[in-house]
XYZ file of C-alpha atoms in Angstrom:
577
model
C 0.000 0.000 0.000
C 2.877 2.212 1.356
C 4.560 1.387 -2.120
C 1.609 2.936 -4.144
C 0.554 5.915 -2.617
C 4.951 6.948 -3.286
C 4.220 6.133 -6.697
C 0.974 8.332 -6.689
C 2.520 11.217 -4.793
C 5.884 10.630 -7.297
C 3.231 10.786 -10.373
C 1.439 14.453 -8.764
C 4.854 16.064 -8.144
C 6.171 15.311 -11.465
C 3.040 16.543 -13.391
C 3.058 19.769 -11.301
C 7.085 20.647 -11.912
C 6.122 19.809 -16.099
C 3.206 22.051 -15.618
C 5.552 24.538 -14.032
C 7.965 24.897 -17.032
C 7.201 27.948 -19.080
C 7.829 26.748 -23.197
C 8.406 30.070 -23.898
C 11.525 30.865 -22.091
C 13.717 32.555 -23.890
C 17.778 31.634 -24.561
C 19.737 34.270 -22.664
C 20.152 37.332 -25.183
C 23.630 38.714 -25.616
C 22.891 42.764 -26.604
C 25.125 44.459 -29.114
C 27.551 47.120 -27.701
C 29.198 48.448 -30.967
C 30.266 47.850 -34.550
C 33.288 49.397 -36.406
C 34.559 49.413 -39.796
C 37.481 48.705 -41.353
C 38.345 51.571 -42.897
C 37.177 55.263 -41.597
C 38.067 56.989 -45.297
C 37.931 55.571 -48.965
C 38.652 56.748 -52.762
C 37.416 55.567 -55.618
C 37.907 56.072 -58.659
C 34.102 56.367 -60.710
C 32.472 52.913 -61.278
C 35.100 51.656 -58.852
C 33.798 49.086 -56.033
C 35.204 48.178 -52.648
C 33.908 45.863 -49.401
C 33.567 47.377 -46.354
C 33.972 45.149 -43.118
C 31.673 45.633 -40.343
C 32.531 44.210 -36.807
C 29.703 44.073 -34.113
C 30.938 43.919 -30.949
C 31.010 41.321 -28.787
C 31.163 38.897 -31.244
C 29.086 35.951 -29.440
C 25.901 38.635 -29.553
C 22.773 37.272 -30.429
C 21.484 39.649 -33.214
C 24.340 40.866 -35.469
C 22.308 42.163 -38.338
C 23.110 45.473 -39.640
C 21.872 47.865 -41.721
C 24.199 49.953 -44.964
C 23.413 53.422 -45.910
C 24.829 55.696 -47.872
C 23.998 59.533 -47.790
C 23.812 60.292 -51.066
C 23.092 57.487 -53.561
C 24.063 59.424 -56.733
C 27.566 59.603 -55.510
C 27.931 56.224 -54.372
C 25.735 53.197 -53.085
C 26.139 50.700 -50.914
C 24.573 47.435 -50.952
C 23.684 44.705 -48.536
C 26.807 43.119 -47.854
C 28.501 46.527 -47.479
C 29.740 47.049 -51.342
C 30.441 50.609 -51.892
C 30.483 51.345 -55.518
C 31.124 54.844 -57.096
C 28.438 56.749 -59.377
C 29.874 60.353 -59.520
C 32.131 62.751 -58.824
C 31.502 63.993 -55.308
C 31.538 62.903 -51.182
C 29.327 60.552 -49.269
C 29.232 59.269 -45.848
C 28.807 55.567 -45.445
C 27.407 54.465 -42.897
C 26.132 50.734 -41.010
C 23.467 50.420 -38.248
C 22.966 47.421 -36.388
C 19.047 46.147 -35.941
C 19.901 45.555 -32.138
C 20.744 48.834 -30.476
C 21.058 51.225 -33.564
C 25.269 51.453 -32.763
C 26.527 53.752 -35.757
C 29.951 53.263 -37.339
C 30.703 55.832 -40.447
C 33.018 55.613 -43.258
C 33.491 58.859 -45.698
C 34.216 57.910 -49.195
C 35.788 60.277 -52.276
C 34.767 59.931 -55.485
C 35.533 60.852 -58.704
C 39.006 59.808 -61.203
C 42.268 60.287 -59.164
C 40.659 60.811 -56.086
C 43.048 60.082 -53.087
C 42.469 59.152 -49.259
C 42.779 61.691 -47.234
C 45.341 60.976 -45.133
C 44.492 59.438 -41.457
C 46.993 60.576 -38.959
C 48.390 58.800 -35.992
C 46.201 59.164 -32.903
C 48.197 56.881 -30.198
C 50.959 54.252 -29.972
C 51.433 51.436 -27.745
C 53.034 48.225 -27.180
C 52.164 44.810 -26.770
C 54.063 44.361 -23.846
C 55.474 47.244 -21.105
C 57.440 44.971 -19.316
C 60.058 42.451 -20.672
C 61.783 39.898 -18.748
C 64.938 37.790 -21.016
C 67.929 36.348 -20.373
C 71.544 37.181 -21.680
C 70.987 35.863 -25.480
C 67.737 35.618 -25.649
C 65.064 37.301 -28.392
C 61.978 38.398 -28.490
C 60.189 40.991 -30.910
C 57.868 43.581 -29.982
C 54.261 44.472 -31.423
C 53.664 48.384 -31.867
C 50.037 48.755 -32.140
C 48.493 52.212 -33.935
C 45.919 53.504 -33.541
C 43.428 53.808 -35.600
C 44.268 50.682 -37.262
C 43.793 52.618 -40.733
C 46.090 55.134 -39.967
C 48.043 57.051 -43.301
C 51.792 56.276 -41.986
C 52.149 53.290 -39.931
C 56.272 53.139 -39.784
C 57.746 53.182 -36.565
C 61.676 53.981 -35.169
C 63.240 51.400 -32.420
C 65.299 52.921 -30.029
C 67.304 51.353 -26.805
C 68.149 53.497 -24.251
C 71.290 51.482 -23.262
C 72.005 49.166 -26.440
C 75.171 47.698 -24.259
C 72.145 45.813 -22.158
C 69.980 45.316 -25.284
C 69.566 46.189 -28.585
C 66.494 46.259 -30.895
C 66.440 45.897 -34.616
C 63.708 48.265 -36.997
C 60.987 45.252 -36.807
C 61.109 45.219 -32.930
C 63.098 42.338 -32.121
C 64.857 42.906 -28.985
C 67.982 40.678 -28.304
C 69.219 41.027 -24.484
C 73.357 41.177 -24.174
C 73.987 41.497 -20.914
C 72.482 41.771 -17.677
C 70.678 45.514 -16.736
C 67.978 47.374 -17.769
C 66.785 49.492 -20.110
C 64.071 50.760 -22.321
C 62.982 50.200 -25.830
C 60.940 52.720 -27.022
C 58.822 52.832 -30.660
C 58.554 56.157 -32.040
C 55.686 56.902 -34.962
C 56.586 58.586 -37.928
C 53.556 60.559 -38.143
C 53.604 62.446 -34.934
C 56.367 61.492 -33.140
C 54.361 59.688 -30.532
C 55.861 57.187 -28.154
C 55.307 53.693 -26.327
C 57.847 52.315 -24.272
C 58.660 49.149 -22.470
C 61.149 48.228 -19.535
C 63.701 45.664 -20.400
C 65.208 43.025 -17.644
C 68.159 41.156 -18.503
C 69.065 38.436 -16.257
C 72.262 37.014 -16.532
C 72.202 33.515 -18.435
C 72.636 30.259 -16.005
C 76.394 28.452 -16.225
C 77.112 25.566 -16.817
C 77.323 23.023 -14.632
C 80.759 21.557 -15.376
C 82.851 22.583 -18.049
C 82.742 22.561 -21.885
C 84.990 22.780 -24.362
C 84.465 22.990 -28.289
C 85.923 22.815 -31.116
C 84.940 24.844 -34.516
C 87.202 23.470 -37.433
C 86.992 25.860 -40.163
C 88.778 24.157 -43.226
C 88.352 27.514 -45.962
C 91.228 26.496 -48.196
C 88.714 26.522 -50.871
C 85.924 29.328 -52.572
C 85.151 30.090 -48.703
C 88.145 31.336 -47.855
C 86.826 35.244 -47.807
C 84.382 33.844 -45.112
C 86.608 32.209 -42.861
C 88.048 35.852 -41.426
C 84.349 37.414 -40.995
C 83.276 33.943 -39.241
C 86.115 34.558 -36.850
C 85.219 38.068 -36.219
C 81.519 37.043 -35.265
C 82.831 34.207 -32.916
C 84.851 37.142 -31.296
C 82.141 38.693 -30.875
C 79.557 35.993 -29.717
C 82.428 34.503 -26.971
C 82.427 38.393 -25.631
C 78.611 37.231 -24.434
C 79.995 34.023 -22.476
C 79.855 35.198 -18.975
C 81.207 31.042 -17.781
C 84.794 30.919 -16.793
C 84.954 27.217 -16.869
C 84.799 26.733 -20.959
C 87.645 26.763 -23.822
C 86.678 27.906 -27.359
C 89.166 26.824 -29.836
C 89.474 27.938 -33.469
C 90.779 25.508 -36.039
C 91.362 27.638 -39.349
C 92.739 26.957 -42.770
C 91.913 30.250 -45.110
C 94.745 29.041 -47.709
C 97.575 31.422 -45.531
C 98.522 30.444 -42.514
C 96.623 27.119 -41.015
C 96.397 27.637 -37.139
C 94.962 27.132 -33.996
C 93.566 29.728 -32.095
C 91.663 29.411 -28.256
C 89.502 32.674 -27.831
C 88.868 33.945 -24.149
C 86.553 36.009 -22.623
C 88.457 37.652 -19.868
C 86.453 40.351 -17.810
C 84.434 41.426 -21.178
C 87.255 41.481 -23.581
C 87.791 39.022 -25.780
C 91.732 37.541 -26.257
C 93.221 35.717 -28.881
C 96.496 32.911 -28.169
C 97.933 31.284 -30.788
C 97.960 27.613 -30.060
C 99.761 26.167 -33.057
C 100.990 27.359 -36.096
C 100.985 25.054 -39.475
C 102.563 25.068 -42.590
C 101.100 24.193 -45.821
C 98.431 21.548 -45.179
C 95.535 19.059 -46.414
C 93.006 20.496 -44.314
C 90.903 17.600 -44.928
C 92.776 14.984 -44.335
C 92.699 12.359 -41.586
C 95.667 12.448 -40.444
C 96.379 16.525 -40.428
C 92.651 16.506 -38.656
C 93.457 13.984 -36.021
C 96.704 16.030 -35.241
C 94.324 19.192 -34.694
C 91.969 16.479 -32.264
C 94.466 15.615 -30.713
C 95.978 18.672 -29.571
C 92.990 19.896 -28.518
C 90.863 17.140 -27.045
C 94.254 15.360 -25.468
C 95.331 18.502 -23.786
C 94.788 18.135 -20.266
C 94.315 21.620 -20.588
C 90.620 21.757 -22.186
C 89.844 17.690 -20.391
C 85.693 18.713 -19.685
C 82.662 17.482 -19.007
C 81.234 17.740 -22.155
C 81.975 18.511 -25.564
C 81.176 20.390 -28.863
C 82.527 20.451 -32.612
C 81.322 22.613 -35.116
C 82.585 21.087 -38.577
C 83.076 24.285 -41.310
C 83.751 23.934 -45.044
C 81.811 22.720 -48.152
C 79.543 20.060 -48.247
C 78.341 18.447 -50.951
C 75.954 15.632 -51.415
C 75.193 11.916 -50.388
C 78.225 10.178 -52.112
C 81.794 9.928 -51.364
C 84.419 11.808 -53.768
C 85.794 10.352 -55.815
C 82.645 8.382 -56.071
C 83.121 4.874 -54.468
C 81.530 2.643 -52.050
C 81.531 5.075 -48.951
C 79.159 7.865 -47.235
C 78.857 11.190 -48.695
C 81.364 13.775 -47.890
C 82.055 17.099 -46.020
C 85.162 19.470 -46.148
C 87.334 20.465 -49.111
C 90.658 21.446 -49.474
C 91.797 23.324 -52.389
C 95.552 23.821 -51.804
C 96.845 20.930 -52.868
C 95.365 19.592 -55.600
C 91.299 18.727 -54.836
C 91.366 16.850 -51.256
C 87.727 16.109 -49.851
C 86.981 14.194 -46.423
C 84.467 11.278 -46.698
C 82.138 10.884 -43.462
C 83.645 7.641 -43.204
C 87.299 9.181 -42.736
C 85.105 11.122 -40.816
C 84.353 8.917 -38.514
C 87.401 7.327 -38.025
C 88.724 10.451 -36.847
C 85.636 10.268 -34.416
C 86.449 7.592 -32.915
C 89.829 8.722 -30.787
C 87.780 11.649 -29.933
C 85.676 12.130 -27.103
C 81.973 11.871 -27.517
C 80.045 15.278 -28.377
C 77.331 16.769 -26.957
C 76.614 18.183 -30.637
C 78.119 18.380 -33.802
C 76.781 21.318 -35.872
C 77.467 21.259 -39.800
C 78.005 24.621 -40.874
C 77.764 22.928 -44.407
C 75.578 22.329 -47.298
C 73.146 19.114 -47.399
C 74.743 17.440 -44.480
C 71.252 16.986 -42.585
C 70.396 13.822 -44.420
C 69.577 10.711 -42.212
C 72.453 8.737 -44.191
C 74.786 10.970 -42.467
C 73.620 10.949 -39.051
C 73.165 7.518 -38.295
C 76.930 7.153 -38.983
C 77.496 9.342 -36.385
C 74.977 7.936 -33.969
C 77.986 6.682 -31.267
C 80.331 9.940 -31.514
C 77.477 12.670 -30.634
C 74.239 13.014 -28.715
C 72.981 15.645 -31.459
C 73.390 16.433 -35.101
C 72.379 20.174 -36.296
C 72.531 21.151 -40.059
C 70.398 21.706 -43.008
C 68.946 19.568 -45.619
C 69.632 21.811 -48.287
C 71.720 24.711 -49.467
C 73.165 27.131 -46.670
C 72.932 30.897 -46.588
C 76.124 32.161 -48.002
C 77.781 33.883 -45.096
C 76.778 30.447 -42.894
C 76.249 30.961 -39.283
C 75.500 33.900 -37.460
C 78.511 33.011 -34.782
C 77.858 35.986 -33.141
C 74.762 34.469 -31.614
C 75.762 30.735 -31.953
C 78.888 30.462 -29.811
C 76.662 32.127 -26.712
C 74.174 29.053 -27.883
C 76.813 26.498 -27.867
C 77.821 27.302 -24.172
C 73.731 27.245 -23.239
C 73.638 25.157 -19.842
C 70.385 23.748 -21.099
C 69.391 22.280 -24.467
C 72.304 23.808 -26.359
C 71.285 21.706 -29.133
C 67.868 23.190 -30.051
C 69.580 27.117 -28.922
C 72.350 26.491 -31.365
C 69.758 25.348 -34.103
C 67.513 28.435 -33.370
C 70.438 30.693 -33.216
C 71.282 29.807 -36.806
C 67.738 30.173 -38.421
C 66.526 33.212 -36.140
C 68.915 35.757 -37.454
C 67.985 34.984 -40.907
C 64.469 34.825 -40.725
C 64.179 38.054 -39.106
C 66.078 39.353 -42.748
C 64.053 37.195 -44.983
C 62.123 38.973 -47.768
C 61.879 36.251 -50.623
C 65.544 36.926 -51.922
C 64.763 40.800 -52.621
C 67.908 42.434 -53.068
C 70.137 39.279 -52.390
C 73.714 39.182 -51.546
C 76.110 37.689 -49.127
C 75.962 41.111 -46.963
C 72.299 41.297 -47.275
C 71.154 36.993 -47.241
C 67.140 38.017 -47.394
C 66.819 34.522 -48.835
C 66.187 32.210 -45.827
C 67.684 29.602 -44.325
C 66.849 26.001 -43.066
C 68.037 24.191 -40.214
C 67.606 20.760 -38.181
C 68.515 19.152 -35.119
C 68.603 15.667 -35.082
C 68.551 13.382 -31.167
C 70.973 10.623 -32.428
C 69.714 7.914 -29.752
C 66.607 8.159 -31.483
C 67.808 6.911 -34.955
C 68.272 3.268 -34.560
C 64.363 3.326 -33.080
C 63.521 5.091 -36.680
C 65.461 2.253 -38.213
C 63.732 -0.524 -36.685
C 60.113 0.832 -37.238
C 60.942 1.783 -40.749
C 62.082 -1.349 -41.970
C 59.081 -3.286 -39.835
C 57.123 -0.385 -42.383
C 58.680 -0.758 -45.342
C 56.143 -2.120 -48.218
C 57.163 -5.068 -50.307
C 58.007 -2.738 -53.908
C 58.509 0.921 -55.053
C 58.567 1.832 -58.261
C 61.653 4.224 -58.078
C 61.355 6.441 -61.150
C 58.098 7.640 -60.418
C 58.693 8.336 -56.354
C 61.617 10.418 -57.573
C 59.533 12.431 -59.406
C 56.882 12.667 -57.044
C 58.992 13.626 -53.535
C 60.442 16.934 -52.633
C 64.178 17.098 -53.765
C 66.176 19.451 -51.606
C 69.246 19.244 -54.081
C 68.444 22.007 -56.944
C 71.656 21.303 -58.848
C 71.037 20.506 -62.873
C 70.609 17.200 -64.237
C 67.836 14.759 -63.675
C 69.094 11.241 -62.736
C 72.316 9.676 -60.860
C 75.403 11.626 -60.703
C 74.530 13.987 -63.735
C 75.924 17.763 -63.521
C 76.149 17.290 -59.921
C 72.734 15.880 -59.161
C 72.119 13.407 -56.944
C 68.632 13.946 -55.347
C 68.296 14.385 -51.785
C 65.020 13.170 -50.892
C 62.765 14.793 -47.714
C 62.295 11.272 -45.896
C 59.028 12.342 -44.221
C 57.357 12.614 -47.710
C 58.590 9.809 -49.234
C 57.730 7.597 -46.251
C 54.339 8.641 -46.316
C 53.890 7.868 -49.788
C 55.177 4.263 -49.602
C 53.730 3.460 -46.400
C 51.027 1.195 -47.222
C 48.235 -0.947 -44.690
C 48.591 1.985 -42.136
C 51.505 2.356 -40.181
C 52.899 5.969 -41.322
C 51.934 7.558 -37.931
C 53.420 4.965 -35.805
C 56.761 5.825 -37.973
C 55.854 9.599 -37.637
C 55.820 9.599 -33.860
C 59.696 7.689 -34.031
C 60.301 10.213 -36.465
C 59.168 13.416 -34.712
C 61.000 12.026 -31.376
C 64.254 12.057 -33.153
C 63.539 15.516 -35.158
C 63.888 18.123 -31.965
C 64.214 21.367 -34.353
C 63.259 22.053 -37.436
C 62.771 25.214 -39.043
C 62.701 26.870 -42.609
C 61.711 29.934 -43.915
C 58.712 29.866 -46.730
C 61.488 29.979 -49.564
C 65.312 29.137 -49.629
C 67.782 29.646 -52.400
C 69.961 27.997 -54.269
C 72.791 28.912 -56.498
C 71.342 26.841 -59.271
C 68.166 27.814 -59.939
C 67.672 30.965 -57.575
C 63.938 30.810 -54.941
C 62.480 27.366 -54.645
C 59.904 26.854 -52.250
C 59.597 24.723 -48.714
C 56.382 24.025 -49.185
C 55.777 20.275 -46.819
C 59.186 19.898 -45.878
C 59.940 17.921 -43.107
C 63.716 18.801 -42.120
C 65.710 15.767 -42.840
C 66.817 14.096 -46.663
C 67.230 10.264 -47.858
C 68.465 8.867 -50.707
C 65.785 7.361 -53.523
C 68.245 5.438 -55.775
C 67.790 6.730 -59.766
C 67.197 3.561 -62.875
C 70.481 4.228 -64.504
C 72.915 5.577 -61.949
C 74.433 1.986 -60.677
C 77.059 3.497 -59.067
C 75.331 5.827 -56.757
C 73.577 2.902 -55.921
C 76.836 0.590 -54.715
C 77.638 3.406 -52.372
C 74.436 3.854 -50.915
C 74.274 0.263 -50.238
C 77.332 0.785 -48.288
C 75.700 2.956 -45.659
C 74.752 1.723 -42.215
C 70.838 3.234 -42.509
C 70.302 0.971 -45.596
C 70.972 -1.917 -43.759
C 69.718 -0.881 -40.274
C 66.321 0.213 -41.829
C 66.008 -2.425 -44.165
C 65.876 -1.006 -47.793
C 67.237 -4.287 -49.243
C 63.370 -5.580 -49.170
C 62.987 -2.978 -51.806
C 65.481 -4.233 -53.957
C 67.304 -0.538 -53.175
């Protein structure tokens, strides 16, 4: 009984609470506040049309329907989607209203041939940030924000009030130097109105140990002009090293005088020893390299914790030169006769060396993964690019402070590189080596990482590949002439992410994307890069790191790269590679 009159009494209070609800409740209403246009001021020329924007304000309000009219039709109308087209001669005012809360934004538009704008001054200036907090070597760009948006004259001047703590280039980028304060302040053009923010430099944490590192410039060669600048900006960038407890030593070979140099930062100012002196010399060779190695990395006098080498010269393709069963090469030495160092001699020379920390490639082509899985054992890190350099090479000047980071020097040294010329890049307009607006691309590869990518590639690997016809179809990072094999210089270097993707078949490509993406820990390219072949070529879906596709007719290419330890590892035999 109990058990039926709760059911009844259930039954009575639910049919009173539905009788309760009101079905005509309305959603909350979000009200208009405000619309703006665009543009406050327009020309046009008679019969000439342009779209004005309208922007109610918020934007999640419930009614944005708005209204266009124009105050005097036989001048110029405006139609429903805000289309201002001109009929005569003459001035009109423009204007939208919104249906919810009649807000009013205006826009006056000239008419008539060769009318002009009138010019919208500058009303106020400000800055993104007022406050800015980095640490010795660090960047970050500013946002200058006029107003009204439309404004005539737009240009701003940068200015540092103390350009010894930090400096500021004309786009806004700020780059701290050493530890202080000052301001940067943006000054408009049109008006001479100001905004200003407060700069912090903290000085950059030491390392925790010691470092030394080796750059081994070998310039006997076309780069020889380079070599002395290069210097100069290492100068420069070891005057930022604040640590005590790190040796920078200078391998160079210009053609001159071969020598070895150790810069020092001592109390701000920068001093240069002679190490050794050398006479005439194969740069490139294994034996004259190892006797550089050893005087520097057997010298109790720069024994660290940890180590760096930053290999300098020409680089030039997957194979070995002269072309025989080997890995590509890196280095040239033009003073006696045409000496180039194979990675393998390269890595034979690794071997009585201690292991690196990184090895940065300030080289053409040398991020391929060919390449790096050679050097898997002798470094934790390889940086380079896939393609063509920038001229000049490295910024040094901001690399060597990267190489001495106490953290994840890899990825600093790597962004170091590709900052400075991405802040310059402007599609190749007015190229040259002292003005290298063409881009740059650079990668940092985690070496522990590769023989993982190995394994899952070859467990990926489909059964055939019609070679031909994936040449043609993956991005080629080598822009040299010639088509197939070894012709003119061409040898095709392959971006692997592509052309895994496209022969990846029954799944499987993001499994291999996620071993791929764990070994890839930088990667960066501007939109375009150039090459000395063919001038601008795009990036468009590049990935960072090159393989090797072998060519139908090139049977010698294909002997060497059968020779490499990725073809094996990763097992491109089941393709008949």
């Amino acid at each position: 009984m109990k058990t039926k009159l709760y059911f009844f009494l259930w039954v009575c209070l639910s049919t009173l609470l539905i009788a309760c609800v009101d079905d005509d409740i309305e959603p909350d209403v979000v009200p208009v506040t405000g619309v703006s246009l665009n543009k406050t001021a327009l020309a046009l020329d008679e019969g000439e049309s342009e779209s004005l924007i309208a922007t109610v304000i918020p934007d999640n309000a419930t009614n944005k329907k708005v209204t266009w009219k124009s105050s005097d039709t036989s001048v110029a109308t405006v139609n429903a989607s805000g289309k201002v087209t001109a009929q005569a001669t003459g001035t009109v005012v423009v204007v939208v209203i919104t249906e919810d809360g009649a807000e009013v934004a205006t826009c006056t538009v000239t008419c008539g041939d060769g009318a002009v704008e009138p010019e919208i001054p500058v009303t106020d200036v400000a800055l993104n940030k007022s406050t800015l907090s980095l640490i010795e070597g660090q960047s970050e760009s500013l946002q200058v924000i006029i107003t009204p948006d439309d404004a005539t004259n737009k240009k701003v001047a940068w200015v540092s009030n103390d350009e010894s703590v930090a400096m500021v280039d004309v786009n806004g980028k700020v780059t701290a130097l050493k530890a202080g304060s000052t301001t940067i302040v943006a000054v408009t053009e049109d008006g001479a109105m100001t905004a200003s923010c407060k700069v912090t430099v903290e000085p950059a944490a030491l390392l925790k140990g010691t470092r030394t590192i080796l750059a081994y410039i070998a310039a006997d060669n076309t780069l020889a002009s380079f070599a002395s600048l290069d210097l100069a900006e290492m100068k420069a960038g070891m005057a930022k090293v604040q640590d005590s407890n790190v040796h920078f030593l200078v391998y160079i070979d210009d053609g001159k005088s071969p020598r070895l140099l150790e810069l020092k930062n001592e109390k701000g100012a920068v001093v240069e020893t002679v190490v050794e002196t050398y006479g005439s010399r194969n740069s490139v060779g294994v034996s004259e390299t190892q006797e550089v190695f050893a005087k520097v990395f057997s010298n109790s006098k720069y024994q660290a914790d940890s180590y760096g080498l930053v290999y300098w010269s020409h680089g030039d393709g997957w194979l070995p030169y002269p072309l025989r069963a080997g890995t590509r090469w890196v280095g040239q030495d033009k003073g006696n006769g045409d000496n180039r160092m194979n990675i393998s001699e390269f890595v034979e020379i690794l071997k009585s060396a201690p292991h690196f920390d990184f090895i940065l490639f300030d080289a053409c082509f040398m991020q391929a993964v060919e390449v790096a899985y050679e050097l898997r054992d002798y470094t934790d890190y390889c940086i380079g690019s896939p393609t063509e350099i920038p001229g000049p090479g490295a910024s040094y000047d901001a690399v060597v402070p990267a190489m001495f980071s106490a953290e994840n020097a890899a990825v600093n040294i790597a962004k170091a590189y590709y900052e400075p010329y991405a802040a310059k890049y402007d599609e190749g307009k007015g190229l040259s080596n002292s003005n290298w607006t063409a881009g740059a691309s650079v990668c940092a590869l985690r070496t522990d990482k590769l023989v993982d990518l190995a394994r899952i590639t070859k467990q990926v690997l489909p059964g055939s590949v019609d070679n031909a016809q994936l040449r043609s179809l993956i991005f080629d990072y080598d822009k040299r002439r010639g088509s197939d094999g070894f012709q003119d210089g061409h040898v095709g270097y392959y971006d692997m992410a592509n052309m895994m993707k496209k022969i990846i078949v029954n799944g499987g490509y993001l499994t291999w994307r996620q071993a791929f993406d764990a070994a890839v820990v930088y990667w960066a390219t501007t939109s375009m890069n150039y090459s000395a072949y063919i001038g601008m070529f795009s990036m468009e879906g590049t990935n960072g790191v090159s393989c090797y596709i072998p060519s139908v007719s090139n049977t010698v290419t294909d002997k060497a790269y059968r020779s490499t330890e990725w073809y094996t590892s990763a097992g491109f035999a089941a393709l008949g590679w």
